[in-house]
mmCIF file of C-alpha atoms in Angstrom:
data_model
loop_
_atom_site.group_PDB
_atom_site.id
_atom_site.type_symbol
_atom_site.label_atom_id
_atom_site.label_comp_id
_atom_site.label_asym_id
_atom_site.label_seq_id
_atom_site.Cartn_x
_atom_site.Cartn_y
_atom_site.Cartn_z
ATOM 1 C CA MET A 1 13.887 10.678 -15.216
ATOM 2 C CA THR A 2 9.823 11.321 -16.056
ATOM 3 C CA GLU A 3 9.080 11.330 -12.480
ATOM 4 C CA LEU A 4 10.477 11.421 -9.181
ATOM 5 C CA ASN A 5 8.971 8.584 -6.698
ATOM 6 C CA ILE A 6 9.949 9.357 -3.023
ATOM 7 C CA GLY A 7 8.768 6.289 -0.377
ATOM 8 C CA LEU A 8 8.039 7.639 2.804
ATOM 9 C CA ILE A 9 8.352 3.850 4.617
ATOM 10 C CA LEU A 10 6.109 3.477 7.744
ATOM 11 C CA PRO A 11 4.343 7.249 8.829
ATOM 12 C CA ASP A 12 1.528 5.254 10.258
ATOM 13 C CA VAL A 13 4.320 3.672 12.922
ATOM 14 C CA LEU A 14 7.375 5.274 12.552
ATOM 15 C CA GLY A 15 5.217 8.912 12.190
ATOM 16 C CA THR A 16 5.647 10.443 15.779
ATOM 17 C CA TYR A 17 7.610 13.461 15.528
ATOM 18 C CA GLY A 18 6.965 15.346 12.102
ATOM 19 C CA ASP A 19 9.303 13.647 9.513
ATOM 20 C CA ASP A 20 6.598 12.670 8.208
ATOM 21 C CA GLY A 21 7.909 16.484 5.686
ATOM 22 C CA ASN A 22 10.983 15.110 4.919
ATOM 23 C CA ALA A 23 9.277 14.047 2.049
ATOM 24 C CA LEU A 24 6.789 16.606 1.772
ATOM 25 C CA VAL A 25 10.557 18.821 1.038
ATOM 26 C CA LEU A 26 11.467 16.382 -1.566
ATOM 27 C CA ARG A 27 8.839 17.664 -3.210
ATOM 28 C CA GLN A 28 8.515 20.357 -3.272
ATOM 29 C CA ARG A 29 11.977 21.040 -3.660
ATOM 30 C CA ALA A 30 11.933 19.311 -7.134
ATOM 31 C CA ARG A 31 8.571 20.569 -7.982
ATOM 32 C CA MET A 32 9.901 23.548 -7.918
ATOM 33 C CA ARG A 33 12.655 23.178 -10.518
ATOM 34 C CA GLY A 34 9.941 21.881 -12.664
ATOM 35 C CA ILE A 35 10.410 17.952 -11.748
ATOM 36 C CA SER A 36 7.365 15.511 -11.417
ATOM 37 C CA ALA A 37 7.454 13.673 -7.938
ATOM 38 C CA GLU A 38 4.654 12.050 -5.576
ATOM 39 C CA ILE A 39 5.389 10.103 -2.383
ATOM 40 C CA GLN A 40 4.215 7.058 -2.086
ATOM 41 C CA THR A 41 3.669 5.625 1.617
ATOM 42 C CA VAL A 42 4.125 2.047 2.727
ATOM 43 C CA LYS A 43 2.687 1.140 5.678
ATOM 44 C CA LEU A 44 2.424 -1.320 8.090
ATOM 45 C CA ASN A 45 3.168 -5.223 6.972
ATOM 46 C CA GLU A 46 3.041 -3.467 2.949
ATOM 47 C CA PRO A 47 5.577 -4.023 0.590
ATOM 48 C CA VAL A 48 8.064 -1.667 0.088
ATOM 49 C CA PRO A 49 9.085 -1.673 -3.037
ATOM 50 C CA SER A 50 12.629 -1.539 -4.087
ATOM 51 C CA SER A 51 13.297 0.081 -7.230
ATOM 52 C CA LEU A 52 11.632 4.223 -5.638
ATOM 53 C CA ASP A 53 14.409 6.674 -6.291
ATOM 54 C CA VAL A 54 14.335 7.856 -2.994
ATOM 55 C CA TYR A 55 12.900 6.942 0.645
ATOM 56 C CA CYS A 56 11.996 8.707 4.182
ATOM 57 C CA ILE A 57 11.843 6.786 7.535
ATOM 58 C CA GLY A 58 11.136 8.774 10.469
ATOM 59 C CA GLY A 59 11.222 8.045 14.318
ATOM 60 C CA GLY A 60 8.594 6.159 16.834
ATOM 61 C CA GLU A 61 8.083 4.212 20.260
ATOM 62 C CA ASP A 62 10.039 0.941 21.652
ATOM 63 C CA THR A 63 6.125 -0.608 19.884
ATOM 64 C CA ALA A 64 6.442 0.967 17.023
ATOM 65 C CA GLN A 65 10.442 0.030 16.224
ATOM 66 C CA ILE A 66 9.628 -3.219 17.456
ATOM 67 C CA LEU A 67 7.132 -3.631 14.771
ATOM 68 C CA ALA A 68 8.712 -1.533 12.059
ATOM 69 C CA ALA A 69 11.942 -3.627 12.150
ATOM 70 C CA GLU A 70 10.261 -7.012 11.893
ATOM 71 C CA HIS A 71 8.876 -6.258 8.965
ATOM 72 C CA LEU A 72 11.536 -4.625 7.537
ATOM 73 C CA ILE A 73 13.263 -7.774 7.699
ATOM 74 C CA LYS A 74 11.266 -10.215 6.955
ATOM 75 C CA ASP A 75 10.688 -7.586 4.200
ATOM 76 C CA GLN A 76 14.018 -7.066 2.873
ATOM 77 C CA GLY A 77 12.256 -4.602 -0.032
ATOM 78 C CA LEU A 78 13.717 -1.556 1.762
ATOM 79 C CA VAL A 79 18.055 -3.384 2.252
ATOM 80 C CA ARG A 80 16.225 -4.621 -1.706
ATOM 81 C CA ALA A 81 16.848 -0.626 -3.067
ATOM 82 C CA ALA A 82 20.145 -0.010 -0.249
ATOM 83 C CA ARG A 83 22.219 -3.542 -1.947
ATOM 84 C CA ALA A 84 20.680 -0.439 -5.854
ATOM 85 C CA GLY A 85 22.018 1.976 -4.311
ATOM 86 C CA ARG A 86 18.933 3.866 -3.105
ATOM 87 C CA PRO A 87 19.460 6.615 -1.844
ATOM 88 C CA ILE A 88 18.265 5.924 2.666
ATOM 89 C CA LEU A 89 17.438 8.850 5.038
ATOM 90 C CA ALA A 90 16.867 7.594 8.389
ATOM 91 C CA ILE A 91 15.090 9.701 11.776
ATOM 92 C CA CYS A 92 16.013 8.916 15.099
ATOM 93 C CA ALA A 93 13.956 5.717 15.149
ATOM 94 C CA GLY A 94 15.074 4.973 12.126
ATOM 95 C CA LEU A 95 18.109 5.821 12.251
ATOM 96 C CA GLN A 96 18.352 2.892 15.450
ATOM 97 C CA ILE A 97 16.259 -0.392 13.590
ATOM 98 C CA LEU A 98 18.548 0.079 10.251
ATOM 99 C CA GLY A 99 20.883 -0.557 12.691
ATOM 100 C CA ASP A 100 22.418 -4.274 13.491
ATOM 101 C CA SER A 101 20.505 -4.340 17.057
ATOM 102 C CA PHE A 102 18.149 -1.771 19.111
ATOM 103 C CA ARG A 103 17.572 -1.527 22.732
ATOM 104 C CA ALA A 104 13.653 -1.638 22.938
ATOM 105 C CA GLY A 105 10.411 -2.822 25.626
ATOM 106 C CA GLY A 106 13.236 -3.450 27.671
ATOM 107 C CA ARG A 107 15.018 -5.817 25.672
ATOM 108 C CA VAL A 108 17.230 -5.945 22.627
ATOM 109 C CA VAL A 109 15.871 -6.431 18.764
ATOM 110 C CA ASP A 110 17.886 -7.552 16.056
ATOM 111 C CA GLY A 111 17.487 -4.483 13.309
ATOM 112 C CA VAL A 112 17.840 -4.151 10.054
ATOM 113 C CA GLY A 113 21.654 -4.419 9.021
ATOM 114 C CA LEU A 114 21.414 -1.399 6.975
ATOM 115 C CA ILE A 115 24.025 0.142 9.547
ATOM 116 C CA ASP A 116 27.307 -1.541 11.177
ATOM 117 C CA ALA A 117 26.122 -0.603 14.414
ATOM 118 C CA THR A 118 23.941 -0.952 17.872
ATOM 119 C CA THR A 119 22.512 1.147 19.858
ATOM 120 C CA VAL A 120 21.648 0.299 24.027
ATOM 121 C CA SER A 121 20.968 3.617 26.342
ATOM 122 C CA LEU A 122 21.975 6.670 26.686
ATOM 123 C CA ASP A 123 22.325 7.565 30.542
ATOM 124 C CA THR A 124 19.984 11.296 30.084
ATOM 125 C CA ARG A 125 18.087 11.360 27.488
ATOM 126 C CA ALA A 126 19.256 13.973 24.786
ATOM 127 C CA ILE A 127 17.064 16.955 23.864
ATOM 128 C CA GLY A 128 16.434 19.799 22.393
ATOM 129 C CA GLU A 129 19.106 21.384 19.634
ATOM 130 C CA SER A 130 21.174 19.754 17.498
ATOM 131 C CA GLN A 131 24.204 21.152 15.422
ATOM 132 C CA SER A 132 26.720 19.392 13.160
ATOM 133 C CA VAL A 133 29.726 19.951 10.545
ATOM 134 C CA PRO A 134 28.900 17.122 7.274
ATOM 135 C CA THR A 135 32.177 15.082 7.243
ATOM 136 C CA GLY A 136 31.647 14.375 3.903
ATOM 137 C CA ALA A 137 31.775 10.341 4.241
ATOM 138 C CA GLY A 138 30.726 8.668 1.594
ATOM 139 C CA ILE A 139 27.978 9.810 -0.085
ATOM 140 C CA THR A 140 27.711 13.227 2.319
ATOM 141 C CA ALA A 141 30.918 14.372 0.086
ATOM 142 C CA GLU A 142 29.548 17.051 -1.086
ATOM 143 C CA LEU A 143 28.149 18.625 2.101
ATOM 144 C CA THR A 144 29.668 21.884 3.726
ATOM 145 C CA GLU A 145 26.944 23.725 4.595
ATOM 146 C CA PRO A 146 26.388 22.847 8.603
ATOM 147 C CA LEU A 147 23.674 20.429 9.811
ATOM 148 C CA SER A 148 20.482 21.988 12.589
ATOM 149 C CA GLY A 149 17.725 20.040 13.540
ATOM 150 C CA PHE A 150 15.736 19.214 16.964
ATOM 151 C CA GLU A 151 17.577 15.928 18.242
ATOM 152 C CA ASN A 152 15.042 13.725 21.566
ATOM 153 C CA HIS A 153 16.074 10.554 22.149
ATOM 154 C CA MET A 154 17.667 7.555 24.851
ATOM 155 C CA GLY A 155 19.314 5.666 22.072
ATOM 156 C CA SER A 156 23.388 5.729 22.617
ATOM 157 C CA THR A 157 24.167 3.875 19.079
ATOM 158 C CA LEU A 158 27.426 3.021 18.109
ATOM 159 C CA LEU A 159 28.937 2.967 14.617
ATOM 160 C CA GLY A 160 31.421 -0.127 13.725
ATOM 161 C CA GLY A 161 34.411 0.131 11.150
ATOM 162 C CA ASP A 162 31.644 0.436 8.604
ATOM 163 C CA ALA A 163 29.289 3.042 9.169
ATOM 164 C CA GLN A 164 30.685 7.266 9.480
ATOM 165 C CA PRO A 165 28.776 9.992 11.190
ATOM 166 C CA LEU A 166 28.066 12.097 9.026
ATOM 167 C CA GLY A 167 28.609 15.198 10.949
ATOM 168 C CA LYS A 168 30.779 16.163 14.339
ATOM 169 C CA VAL A 169 28.624 17.675 17.223
ATOM 170 C CA THR A 170 28.973 21.296 17.338
ATOM 171 C CA ARG A 171 26.274 22.145 19.762
ATOM 172 C CA GLY A 172 24.225 18.856 21.120
ATOM 173 C CA MET A 173 24.523 15.482 22.406
ATOM 174 C CA GLY A 174 24.481 13.712 18.800
ATOM 175 C CA ASN A 175 24.409 9.845 18.823
ATOM 176 C CA CYS A 176 26.001 8.697 22.131
ATOM 177 C CA ASP A 177 27.230 9.745 25.590
ATOM 178 C CA THR A 178 30.399 7.253 25.063
ATOM 179 C CA TYR A 179 33.910 6.691 23.766
ATOM 180 C CA ASN A 180 37.337 5.322 24.016
ATOM 181 C CA ALA A 181 40.256 5.807 24.432
ATOM 182 C CA ALA A 182 40.831 5.908 20.683
ATOM 183 C CA ASP A 183 38.404 8.356 20.037
ATOM 184 C CA ILE A 184 40.481 10.664 23.409
ATOM 185 C CA ALA A 185 42.952 9.815 20.770
ATOM 186 C CA GLY A 186 41.731 12.985 18.359
ATOM 187 C CA ASP A 187 38.830 9.864 16.340
ATOM 188 C CA TYR A 188 35.506 11.691 16.880
ATOM 189 C CA LYS A 189 33.973 8.266 15.626
ATOM 190 C CA GLN A 190 32.213 7.894 19.351
ATOM 191 C CA LYS A 191 32.614 11.009 20.783
ATOM 192 C CA ASP A 192 31.024 13.790 19.243
ATOM 193 C CA ALA A 193 29.464 11.368 16.459
ATOM 194 C CA GLU A 194 26.075 12.294 14.805
ATOM 195 C CA GLY A 195 24.152 9.493 13.036
ATOM 196 C CA ALA A 196 25.750 8.023 10.142
ATOM 197 C CA VAL A 197 26.010 6.925 6.058
ATOM 198 C CA GLN A 198 26.599 3.749 4.724
ATOM 199 C CA GLY A 199 26.547 3.362 1.347
ATOM 200 C CA SER A 200 23.603 4.894 0.131
ATOM 201 C CA VAL A 201 22.042 4.766 3.621
ATOM 202 C CA ILE A 202 21.828 8.977 5.715
ATOM 203 C CA ALA A 203 21.261 8.657 9.231
ATOM 204 C CA THR A 204 20.061 11.198 11.375
ATOM 205 C CA TYR A 205 18.962 12.048 15.231
ATOM 206 C CA MET A 206 18.018 15.428 14.092
ATOM 207 C CA HIS A 207 14.352 16.354 13.755
ATOM 208 C CA GLY A 208 12.219 19.215 12.088
ATOM 209 C CA PRO A 209 12.035 18.448 9.898
ATOM 210 C CA VAL A 210 15.702 17.959 9.350
ATOM 211 C CA LEU A 211 15.155 18.562 5.398
ATOM 212 C CA ALA A 212 13.801 21.921 6.101
ATOM 213 C CA ARG A 213 15.701 23.176 7.994
ATOM 214 C CA ASN A 214 18.800 22.141 5.961
ATOM 215 C CA PRO A 215 18.062 22.622 2.295
ATOM 216 C CA GLN A 216 20.826 21.222 1.068
ATOM 217 C CA LEU A 217 21.106 18.093 2.389
ATOM 218 C CA ALA A 218 16.979 17.433 0.902
ATOM 219 C CA ASP A 219 18.285 18.293 -2.778
ATOM 220 C CA LEU A 220 21.452 16.234 -1.611
ATOM 221 C CA LEU A 221 19.675 13.223 -1.651
ATOM 222 C CA LEU A 222 17.776 14.854 -4.725
ATOM 223 C CA ALA A 223 20.238 14.564 -6.596
ATOM 224 C CA GLN A 224 21.569 11.023 -5.118
ATOM 225 C CA ALA A 225 18.429 10.193 -6.729
ATOM 226 C CA MET A 226 18.019 11.521 -10.006
ATOM 227 C CA GLY A 227 21.899 9.295 -10.304
ATOM 228 C CA ILE A 228 23.262 13.538 -10.652
ATOM 229 C CA LYS A 229 26.170 15.842 -9.294
ATOM 230 C CA LEU A 230 24.679 17.671 -6.124
ATOM 231 C CA ALA A 231 26.668 20.676 -7.653
ATOM 232 C CA GLU A 232 24.031 20.078 -11.418
ATOM 233 C CA LEU A 233 20.744 20.798 -10.230
ATOM 234 C CA GLU A 234 18.665 24.462 -11.040
ATOM 235 C CA PRO A 235 20.105 26.754 -6.885
ATOM 236 C CA LEU A 236 16.539 27.183 -5.367
ATOM 237 C CA GLU A 237 16.766 31.135 -3.531
ATOM 238 C CA ILE A 238 13.348 30.817 -1.124
ATOM 239 C CA GLU A 239 13.908 33.221 1.606
ATOM 240 C CA SER A 240 11.816 31.674 4.003
ATOM 241 C CA VAL A 241 14.313 29.065 4.241
ATOM 242 C CA ALA A 242 17.377 31.056 4.282
ATOM 243 C CA ARG A 243 15.487 32.694 7.029
ATOM 244 C CA LEU A 244 14.997 29.215 9.386
ATOM 245 C CA ARG A 245 18.431 28.650 8.718
ATOM 246 C CA LYS A 246 19.735 32.311 9.898
ATOM 247 C CA GLU A 247 17.629 31.346 13.157
ATOM 248 C CA ARG A 248 18.415 28.493 14.261
ATOM 249 C CA VAL A 249 22.295 27.526 13.064
ATOM 250 C CA LYS A 250 24.626 29.509 15.078
#
């Protein structure tokens, strides 16, 4: 690979919470290893290239979510990228719009359909520090370190049969406050679930930006983008990142 192409998707409408920083983290961690990397920004009403190496989608408010979903459904570039196995990181509203449907603007809105999930409304806003233990589902099988971030959402995201949680919550709310009898029996697919993994999509409610707080997750995305195993990436020892991890991961 001569250059890593990182897609920053619709930051003009899904850039409310600083999640653009995830693309910056990927670029910097690649460059620190001597890998040439550039960010390609795709704004609303611009076509989404399906041949980029990795994609980042952030969070936004109701109107922004609706605009983003309508554009991505019409354009289909991100769908083609997912079908080709390109890694996609989706944060908060990004998680919701990549599902089958979500609630925004007082109505149910069709999602892109890359995650088998529906989002309705929480009874109480989920806001504050969030932490989870990775489930190792799908392409996240190599993740071993706890995940941390800051959640701020009113969405209750219920996962269907084709999606798996990214993590099991140890702090904070996670995806939802709803669960059924099967969950009580020990299946935490709804109860204690955080985020979602399906195909090449990794989604989470964690801001931070999440990749700044979770370098192993950032490196997993880089490895997936490069078609190699996580263990094949040269380790990076960054004192400030290690200090942040120590402060935030309890």
